[in-house]
Coordinates of C-alpha atoms and ligand atoms in Angstrom, one line a residue:
M1 CA -5.7 5.4 61.3
Y2 CA -4.5 4.0 64.6
L3 CA -1.6 6.2 65.3
I4 CA -3.2 9.3 64.3
K5 CA -5.3 9.2 67.1
K6 CA -2.4 8.1 69.6
I7 CA -0.8 11.5 68.4
I8 CA -4.3 12.9 68.6
K9 CA -4.8 11.4 71.8
K10 CA -1.3 12.6 73.1
V11 CA -0.9 16.2 71.5
L12 CA -4.6 17.9 72.3
P13 CA -6.3 19.0 75.5
K14 CA -8.7 17.2 77.2
S15 CA -11.4 19.7 76.6
L16 CA -10.6 19.3 72.9
L17 CA -10.6 16.3 73.1
Y18 CA -13.5 16.0 74.1
S19 CA -14.6 18.1 71.6
Y20 CA -13.2 15.8 68.9
Y21 CA -14.2 12.9 69.9
K22 CA -17.8 14.3 69.8
Y23 CA -17.4 15.4 66.6
N24 CA -16.3 13.0 65.5
S25 CA -19.7 10.2 66.9
Y26 CA -22.1 13.0 65.7
K27 CA -20.1 12.8 62.3
K28 CA -20.4 8.6 62.4
N29 CA -24.2 9.2 64.0
N30 CA -25.6 11.1 61.3
A31 CA -23.9 10.9 58.4
H32 CA -27.7 9.3 56.9
V33 CA -29.0 13.0 57.4
G34 CA -30.0 14.4 53.7
T35 CA -32.3 13.8 51.5
G36 CA -31.2 11.1 48.2
V37 CA -33.1 8.2 49.2
E38 CA -36.9 8.5 50.9
C39 CA -38.8 5.7 52.8
T40 CA -42.2 5.1 50.8
I41 CA -43.2 3.8 54.1
C42 CA -42.6 6.2 56.9
K43 CA -41.4 8.6 54.9
S44 CA -38.2 9.1 56.2
Q45 CA -35.3 11.1 54.2
F46 CA -32.0 10.2 54.2
K47 CA -28.7 10.2 52.2
Y48 CA -28.4 6.8 51.8
F49 CA -30.4 3.4 53.7
Q50 CA -28.8 1.8 55.9
A51 CA -25.9 -1.4 55.0
Y52 CA -28.1 -4.7 55.7
G53 CA -28.3 -8.0 55.1
L54 CA -26.1 -11.6 55.9
V55 CA -24.0 -10.6 53.0
K56 CA -24.4 -7.1 53.3
R57 CA -26.7 -5.6 50.7
Q58 CA -26.5 -1.4 50.4
N59 CA -28.9 0.7 50.3
A60 CA -31.1 -1.5 51.8
R61 CA -32.4 -0.2 56.0
C62 CA -34.4 2.4 56.8
F63 CA -33.1 4.2 59.9
T64 CA -36.8 5.2 61.0
C65 CA -39.1 2.5 60.3
G66 CA -36.5 -0.5 59.7
S67 CA -38.0 -1.2 56.5
L68 CA -36.0 -3.4 54.6
E69 CA -36.3 -3.4 50.2
R70 CA -39.0 -6.0 49.7
H71 CA -41.4 -4.1 52.6
R72 CA -41.2 0.0 50.6
L73 CA -42.1 -1.9 47.7
L74 CA -44.9 -4.1 48.8
W75 CA -46.1 -1.1 50.5
T76 CA -45.5 0.9 47.4
Y77 CA -47.7 -1.5 45.8
F78 CA -50.3 -2.4 48.5
E79 CA -51.0 2.0 47.7
E80 CA -51.4 1.8 44.0
E81 CA -51.8 -1.1 42.7
L82 CA -54.8 -2.8 45.1
D83 CA -57.8 -1.0 44.6
F84 CA -59.8 -2.3 47.4
L85 CA -56.8 -1.0 50.0
R86 CA -56.4 2.4 47.5
K87 CA -60.7 3.3 47.1
G88 CA -61.2 2.2 51.6
T89 CA -63.3 -0.7 50.5
K90 CA -64.4 -2.6 54.0
I91 CA -62.3 -5.9 54.1
K92 CA -61.3 -8.7 56.4
M93 CA -57.6 -9.3 56.6
L94 CA -54.9 -12.0 58.0
H95 CA -51.7 -11.1 58.5
F96 CA -48.9 -13.5 59.0
A97 CA -45.9 -12.6 60.5
P98 CA -47.2 -9.2 60.6
E99 CA -44.1 -6.8 60.3
K100 CA -44.7 -3.4 62.7
M101 CA -44.0 -0.8 59.4
F102 CA -47.3 -2.8 58.4
Y103 CA -49.3 -3.2 61.1
N104 CA -48.9 0.2 62.5
H105 CA -50.5 1.2 59.1
F106 CA -53.0 -1.5 59.1
D107 CA -54.2 -1.6 62.7
N108 CA -54.9 2.6 62.1
M109 CA -57.6 2.0 59.1
Q110 CA -61.7 2.0 60.0
N111 CA -62.5 0.1 57.0
V112 CA -59.8 -2.8 57.2
A113 CA -61.1 -5.8 60.0
Y114 CA -57.5 -6.6 60.8
I115 CA -56.4 -9.8 62.0
P116 CA -52.1 -9.7 63.0
C117 CA -50.8 -13.8 63.6
D118 CA -48.0 -15.9 64.1
L119 CA -47.0 -19.2 65.1
N120 CA -45.4 -17.1 68.1
P121 CA -47.6 -14.6 68.2
E122 CA -45.3 -12.9 71.8
E123 CA -42.5 -12.1 68.8
Y124 CA -44.9 -9.0 67.3
N125 CA -46.1 -7.6 71.3
Y126 CA -46.4 -4.5 69.3
A127 CA -48.4 -1.3 71.1
G128 CA -51.8 -0.4 68.8
N129 CA -55.3 -1.7 69.0
T130 CA -54.7 -5.0 67.6
K131 CA -53.4 -8.3 69.5
T132 CA -51.3 -10.8 67.6
M133 CA -53.2 -14.1 67.3
K134 CA -51.8 -17.6 68.0
V135 CA -51.9 -19.0 64.2
D136 CA -51.1 -22.3 63.2
I137 CA -50.4 -21.5 59.5
T138 CA -50.8 -25.8 58.7
K139 CA -54.5 -25.7 60.7
I140 CA -55.8 -22.8 60.3
P141 CA -58.9 -21.5 63.2
F142 CA -61.2 -20.0 60.6
K143 CA -64.2 -21.5 58.8
D144 CA -64.1 -20.7 55.4
E145 CA -63.8 -17.9 53.1
T146 CA -63.5 -15.7 55.8
F147 CA -60.8 -13.5 54.1
D148 CA -60.6 -10.4 51.6
F149 CA -56.9 -9.6 51.9
I150 CA -54.4 -12.6 53.4
I151 CA -50.9 -11.2 53.0
C152 CA -48.1 -14.0 54.0
S153 CA -44.4 -13.0 53.6
H154 CA -41.1 -14.6 53.8
V155 CA -43.0 -17.4 55.8
L156 CA -43.6 -20.3 53.7
E157 CA -40.0 -20.7 53.3
H158 CA -40.1 -21.6 56.8
I159 CA -43.0 -24.1 57.0
P160 CA -41.8 -28.0 56.5
D161 CA -44.8 -28.7 54.5
D162 CA -45.5 -25.6 52.8
K163 CA -48.0 -27.3 50.8
L164 CA -50.8 -27.9 53.5
A165 CA -50.1 -23.9 54.4
M166 CA -50.8 -23.2 50.7
S167 CA -54.0 -25.1 51.4
E168 CA -55.1 -23.3 54.2
L169 CA -53.8 -20.5 52.6
F170 CA -56.4 -20.6 50.2
R171 CA -59.3 -22.6 52.3
V172 CA -59.8 -19.4 54.4
M173 CA -59.5 -16.9 51.2
K174 CA -62.9 -15.4 49.6
K175 CA -63.9 -16.7 46.3
G176 CA -62.4 -13.0 44.8
G177 CA -59.9 -12.6 47.5
T178 CA -56.2 -11.1 47.1
G179 CA -53.3 -13.0 49.2
I180 CA -49.8 -11.5 48.7
F181 CA -47.4 -14.3 49.7
Q182 CA -43.7 -13.4 48.7
V183 CA -40.9 -15.9 50.0
P184 CA -37.2 -15.7 49.0
I185 CA -36.5 -17.2 45.6
D186 CA -33.8 -18.7 43.4
Y187 CA -34.5 -18.2 40.6
N188 CA -31.6 -20.0 38.5
N189 CA -33.2 -23.2 40.0
E190 CA -36.5 -24.6 37.8
D191 CA -37.8 -26.1 40.9
T192 CA -37.4 -25.6 44.8
Y193 CA -34.8 -27.5 46.4
E194 CA -35.9 -29.6 49.7
D195 CA -34.0 -31.5 51.4
F196 CA -35.9 -33.0 55.2
S197 CA -32.1 -35.0 56.2
I198 CA -31.0 -31.5 56.5
T199 CA -32.1 -30.4 60.1
T200 CA -29.2 -28.0 61.7
P201 CA -29.3 -23.9 61.4
E202 CA -26.1 -24.7 59.4
G203 CA -26.5 -26.9 57.1
R204 CA -29.8 -24.7 56.8
E205 CA -28.1 -21.6 56.0
K206 CA -25.5 -23.4 53.7
A207 CA -28.0 -26.1 51.5
F208 CA -31.4 -22.8 52.2
G209 CA -29.3 -19.6 53.0
Q210 CA -30.5 -19.3 56.6
N211 CA -31.2 -21.1 59.6
D212 CA -34.1 -21.5 59.7
H213 CA -35.2 -22.5 56.6
V214 CA -36.9 -25.7 55.6
R215 CA -36.2 -25.4 51.7
L216 CA -35.5 -22.7 48.7
Y217 CA -37.4 -21.8 46.2
G218 CA -36.4 -22.0 42.6
R219 CA -39.0 -20.8 39.3
D220 CA -41.8 -23.4 40.1
Y221 CA -42.7 -21.7 42.9
K222 CA -45.9 -20.1 41.2
D223 CA -46.8 -23.9 40.5
R224 CA -47.0 -24.8 43.7
L225 CA -49.6 -21.8 44.4
N226 CA -51.5 -22.7 41.5
A227 CA -51.5 -26.5 42.3
V228 CA -53.4 -25.7 45.7
G229 CA -55.9 -23.6 43.2
F230 CA -54.4 -20.2 43.3
K231 CA -54.6 -18.4 40.2
V232 CA -51.1 -16.3 40.8
K233 CA -49.6 -13.5 38.7
E234 CA -46.1 -12.8 38.9
D235 CA -46.0 -9.0 38.8
D236 CA -43.1 -7.3 38.0
Y237 CA -44.5 -4.0 38.8
V238 CA -41.1 -3.4 40.1
L239 CA -39.9 -2.6 36.3
K240 CA -42.4 1.1 36.1
F241 CA -39.9 3.3 38.0
S242 CA -36.9 4.1 36.4
K243 CA -33.5 3.8 37.6
K244 CA -33.4 6.7 39.6
E245 CA -36.7 6.4 42.0
L246 CA -35.2 2.1 42.4
K247 CA -33.3 4.3 44.0
M248 CA -34.1 6.3 46.2
Y249 CA -36.1 4.1 47.0
G250 CA -34.0 1.5 47.9
F251 CA -36.6 -1.6 45.1
I252 CA -34.5 -4.4 44.4
P253 CA -35.4 -4.4 40.7
S254 CA -35.7 -8.3 40.1
E255 CA -38.5 -8.7 42.9
L256 CA -41.5 -9.6 42.0
I257 CA -45.2 -9.4 43.8
Y258 CA -46.6 -13.0 44.1
N259 CA -50.4 -11.1 43.7
C260 CA -52.8 -14.3 44.1
T261 CA -56.2 -14.5 44.2
K262 CA -59.3 -17.3 44.4
Ligands
ZN301 ZN1 -39.0 4.2 56.5

């Protein structure tokens, strides 16, 4: 390829060379243009989703809103399965580590009293009506039974005392409330793998799969949530979709949704 490029450079006049490069960069930047896949959040269509991840996953990331497989699945679940969202019921909602593509929707919903929050709110400084609030998940600054709906996705694997965090989530949830609490899980392991002597980024990446994770959850994840009082439904909602739909929306067919109620 290098040789071909070298020859082309030599034989083509400058003006044609410019067109050649322009065409190539157009081709490269627009290779994903098409209608094979559709983002369930921003409704953009492409030939495929962008490959993404430490170990690259094909058909993963939306070129427009940046959603990954899990975001698109959750959003579809919210719209189809959570009655209070579907019906526009008035709710009070707490959202940890607020994903931008969700924030944009919730921030604009008249029926949702929305509180996005994080320990580092400056990382979630979005242009919207609602400012992200500083909240330590192990010491949530709200009264008991405040929220109807809580989203906390891919947060607990970063928290050393996850039991305390879970009990705080339980405390601030109203009776009859719902929480969606996703974490990365290795379903090959019965037990969650924790070793608090591993503290370096390299060590954590090797042991837990990412340099800022403090554990790798196993199949006992739901037991941990149960232990603080939640009723946990491991929802295999994703199985409702055909093979063709899984590919079209870029869902991961093994992804369970942790629907926790009080
Ligand atoms: Zn999108």
